[in-house]
mmCIF file of C-alpha atoms in Angstrom:
data_model
loop_
_atom_site.group_PDB
_atom_site.id
_atom_site.type_symbol
_atom_site.label_atom_id
_atom_site.label_comp_id
_atom_site.label_asym_id
_atom_site.label_seq_id
_atom_site.Cartn_x
_atom_site.Cartn_y
_atom_site.Cartn_z
ATOM 1 C CA MET A 1434 89.212 155.652 156.370
ATOM 2 C CA HIS A 1435 86.123 156.254 154.722
ATOM 3 C CA ILE A 1436 84.278 159.004 154.732
ATOM 4 C CA SER A 1437 80.884 159.415 153.336
ATOM 5 C CA ARG A 1438 80.211 160.419 149.965
ATOM 6 C CA THR A 1439 78.668 163.847 148.562
ATOM 7 C CA GLY A 1440 78.431 166.312 146.204
ATOM 8 C CA ARG A 1441 81.319 168.377 147.226
ATOM 9 C CA GLN A 1442 83.592 165.368 148.653
ATOM 10 C CA THR A 1443 85.199 164.190 145.554
ATOM 11 C CA PRO A 1444 88.469 162.908 145.385
ATOM 12 C CA ALA A 1445 90.394 165.685 144.094
ATOM 13 C CA ARG A 1446 89.434 168.675 146.003
ATOM 14 C CA TRP A 1447 90.524 165.779 148.986
ATOM 15 C CA TYR A 1448 94.007 165.756 146.278
ATOM 16 C CA TRP A 1449 95.018 169.147 147.196
ATOM 17 C CA ALA A 1450 94.365 169.068 150.702
ATOM 18 C CA LEU A 1451 97.129 166.409 150.797
ATOM 19 C CA GLU A 1452 98.825 167.254 148.718
ATOM 20 C CA ALA A 1453 99.715 170.503 151.242
ATOM 21 C CA LEU A 1454 99.849 168.858 154.241
ATOM 22 C CA ASP A 1455 103.940 168.803 154.136
ATOM 23 C CA GLU A 1456 105.912 165.532 156.478
ATOM 24 C CA THR A 1457 106.390 166.878 159.753
ATOM 25 C CA GLN A 1458 102.080 166.798 159.251
ATOM 26 C CA CYS A 1459 101.930 163.851 157.581
ATOM 27 C CA GLU A 1460 103.971 161.778 159.889
ATOM 28 C CA ALA A 1461 102.044 163.322 162.767
ATOM 29 C CA LEU A 1462 98.773 162.438 161.742
ATOM 30 C CA ASN A 1463 99.968 158.753 160.419
ATOM 31 C CA MET A 1464 100.110 159.731 156.691
ATOM 32 C CA ARG A 1465 102.694 157.286 154.836
ATOM 33 C CA HIS A 1466 101.491 158.958 150.178
ATOM 34 C CA MET A 1467 104.716 161.202 151.160
ATOM 35 C CA THR A 1468 107.410 158.790 152.233
ATOM 36 C CA ASP A 1469 105.786 154.983 151.573
ATOM 37 C CA THR A 1470 104.105 155.821 147.960
ATOM 38 C CA ARG A 1471 103.788 152.107 147.417
ATOM 39 C CA TRP A 1472 100.046 151.176 149.153
ATOM 40 C CA CYS A 1473 99.031 154.298 148.036
ATOM 41 C CA GLU A 1474 100.801 157.161 145.776
ATOM 42 C CA LEU A 1475 99.422 160.827 145.583
ATOM 43 C CA ILE A 1476 98.651 161.068 142.010
ATOM 44 C CA HIS A 1477 96.353 164.153 140.630
ATOM 45 C CA GLY A 1478 93.253 162.732 139.013
ATOM 46 C CA ASP A 1479 94.064 158.672 139.818
ATOM 47 C CA TYR A 1480 91.444 157.898 142.092
ATOM 48 C CA CYS A 1481 91.210 153.969 141.267
ATOM 49 C CA GLY A 1482 93.043 151.372 143.531
ATOM 50 C CA LYS A 1483 94.311 150.241 146.713
ATOM 51 C CA ASP A 1484 98.125 151.620 145.784
ATOM 52 C CA THR A 1485 96.715 155.573 145.444
ATOM 53 C CA ALA A 1486 95.992 158.235 148.790
ATOM 54 C CA ILE A 1487 92.791 158.679 146.548
ATOM 55 C CA ASN A 1488 90.657 154.806 146.817
ATOM 56 C CA ASP A 1489 87.350 156.614 144.682
ATOM 57 C CA THR A 1490 85.822 153.364 143.045
ATOM 58 C CA HIS A 1491 83.410 153.102 146.717
ATOM 59 C CA ARG A 1492 79.763 154.563 146.371
ATOM 60 C CA HIS A 1493 79.310 155.877 149.331
ATOM 61 C CA THR A 1494 82.446 156.682 150.474
ATOM 62 C CA ILE A 1495 85.987 157.589 149.540
ATOM 63 C CA GLU A 1496 88.362 156.146 150.899
ATOM 64 C CA PHE A 1497 91.463 156.948 151.801
ATOM 65 C CA ARG A 1498 95.017 154.491 151.841
ATOM 66 C CA THR A 1499 97.683 157.368 152.981
ATOM 67 C CA PHE A 1500 96.897 156.007 156.550
ATOM 68 C CA GLY A 1501 99.218 153.998 157.990
ATOM 69 C CA PRO A 1502 98.026 151.111 160.479
ATOM 70 C CA TRP A 1503 97.551 151.627 163.885
ATOM 71 C CA HIS A 1504 98.910 150.073 166.241
ATOM 72 C CA HIS A 1505 100.449 150.486 169.848
ATOM 73 C CA ASP A 1506 102.562 152.948 168.037
ATOM 74 C CA THR A 1507 100.654 154.946 166.237
ATOM 75 C CA ALA A 1508 97.227 154.360 168.351
ATOM 76 C CA GLY A 1509 98.262 158.108 170.026
ATOM 77 C CA ARG A 1510 97.947 159.132 166.512
ATOM 78 C CA LEU A 1511 94.578 158.437 165.822
ATOM 79 C CA ASP A 1512 92.396 161.676 167.579
ATOM 80 C CA ALA A 1513 94.935 163.964 165.493
ATOM 81 C CA ALA A 1514 93.578 161.847 161.787
ATOM 82 C CA VAL A 1515 89.972 162.124 163.249
ATOM 83 C CA HIS A 1516 90.078 165.707 164.318
ATOM 84 C CA TYR A 1517 91.466 167.013 160.489
ATOM 85 C CA MET A 1518 89.681 165.127 158.523
ATOM 86 C CA HIS A 1519 85.665 165.290 160.505
ATOM 87 C CA ALA A 1520 87.399 169.753 159.844
ATOM 88 C CA MET A 1521 87.606 169.191 156.426
ATOM 89 C CA TRP A 1522 85.410 167.722 155.479
ATOM 90 C CA ARG A 1523 83.044 170.358 157.579
ATOM 91 C CA PHE A 1524 84.672 173.155 154.896
ATOM 92 C CA LEU A 1525 84.367 171.571 151.456
ATOM 93 C CA GLN A 1526 80.882 170.365 152.458
ATOM 94 C CA LYS A 1527 80.202 174.194 153.335
ATOM 95 C CA PHE A 1528 81.152 175.860 149.170
ATOM 96 C CA PRO A 1529 79.421 174.174 146.167
ATOM 97 C CA VAL A 1530 81.882 172.423 143.309
ATOM 98 C CA PRO A 1531 83.081 174.967 141.252
ATOM 99 C CA LYS A 1532 83.055 177.744 144.546
ATOM 100 C CA LEU A 1533 86.605 176.641 146.649
ATOM 101 C CA LYS A 1534 89.716 177.448 144.777
ATOM 102 C CA THR A 1535 92.860 175.362 145.127
ATOM 103 C CA ARG A 1536 94.754 177.723 146.882
ATOM 104 C CA ASP A 1537 91.496 177.786 149.095
ATOM 105 C CA ILE A 1538 91.231 174.582 149.958
ATOM 106 C CA GLN A 1539 95.325 174.069 150.249
ATOM 107 C CA ALA A 1540 95.571 176.926 153.280
ATOM 108 C CA MET A 1541 93.029 175.071 155.522
ATOM 109 C CA SER A 1542 94.389 171.744 154.739
ATOM 110 C CA ARG A 1543 97.343 173.318 156.825
ATOM 111 C CA VAL A 1544 95.336 175.280 159.493
ATOM 112 C CA ALA A 1545 92.768 171.790 160.441
ATOM 113 C CA ALA A 1546 96.059 170.021 159.987
ATOM 114 C CA THR A 1547 97.822 172.305 162.930
ATOM 115 C CA GLN A 1548 94.849 172.357 164.938
ATOM 116 C CA ALA A 1549 94.566 169.229 164.856
ATOM 117 C CA ILE A 1550 97.914 167.898 165.194
ATOM 118 C CA ASN A 1551 98.011 170.672 169.085
ATOM 119 C CA ASP A 1552 94.752 169.868 170.576
ATOM 120 C CA THR A 1553 95.649 166.890 170.648
ATOM 121 C CA ASN A 1554 99.259 167.243 171.822
ATOM 122 C CA ALA A 1555 97.418 170.024 174.523
ATOM 123 C CA THR A 1556 94.723 167.182 175.836
ATOM 124 C CA THR A 1557 97.556 165.065 175.460
ATOM 125 C CA ALA A 1558 99.466 166.556 177.790
ATOM 126 C CA GLY A 1559 96.576 167.791 180.078
ATOM 127 C CA ARG A 1560 95.911 163.175 180.355
ATOM 128 C CA ARG A 1561 99.449 163.587 181.163
ATOM 129 C CA ARG A 1562 99.391 166.210 184.519
ATOM 130 C CA ILE A 1563 96.335 164.269 185.807
#
């Protein structure tokens, strides 16, 4: 997944957002940086290449390699993943780089993940009832 690069969307900010998530949240969002570090190791300050969770080598985007493949077993998690990324992008975009503390990024990340997962689960359950 790629996001638009701006002055407020930095790999370090995204590192702290991803680092804050627990295993259950990562699983629900189809993120693999906690379980499969061969392809997407999450290391603070290492944002270059195809074996890192956050790849900062693209000119106009930041690439998130933490997401696992999307197929019939994982497609149901795509909506939650997109909602999480969008919520975090908007949050980070609101604050100039020196104005946002790590603890605030991490707190928002956990809330955004929980909300995205819960909203997606509620929507999916509602569709099943129809």
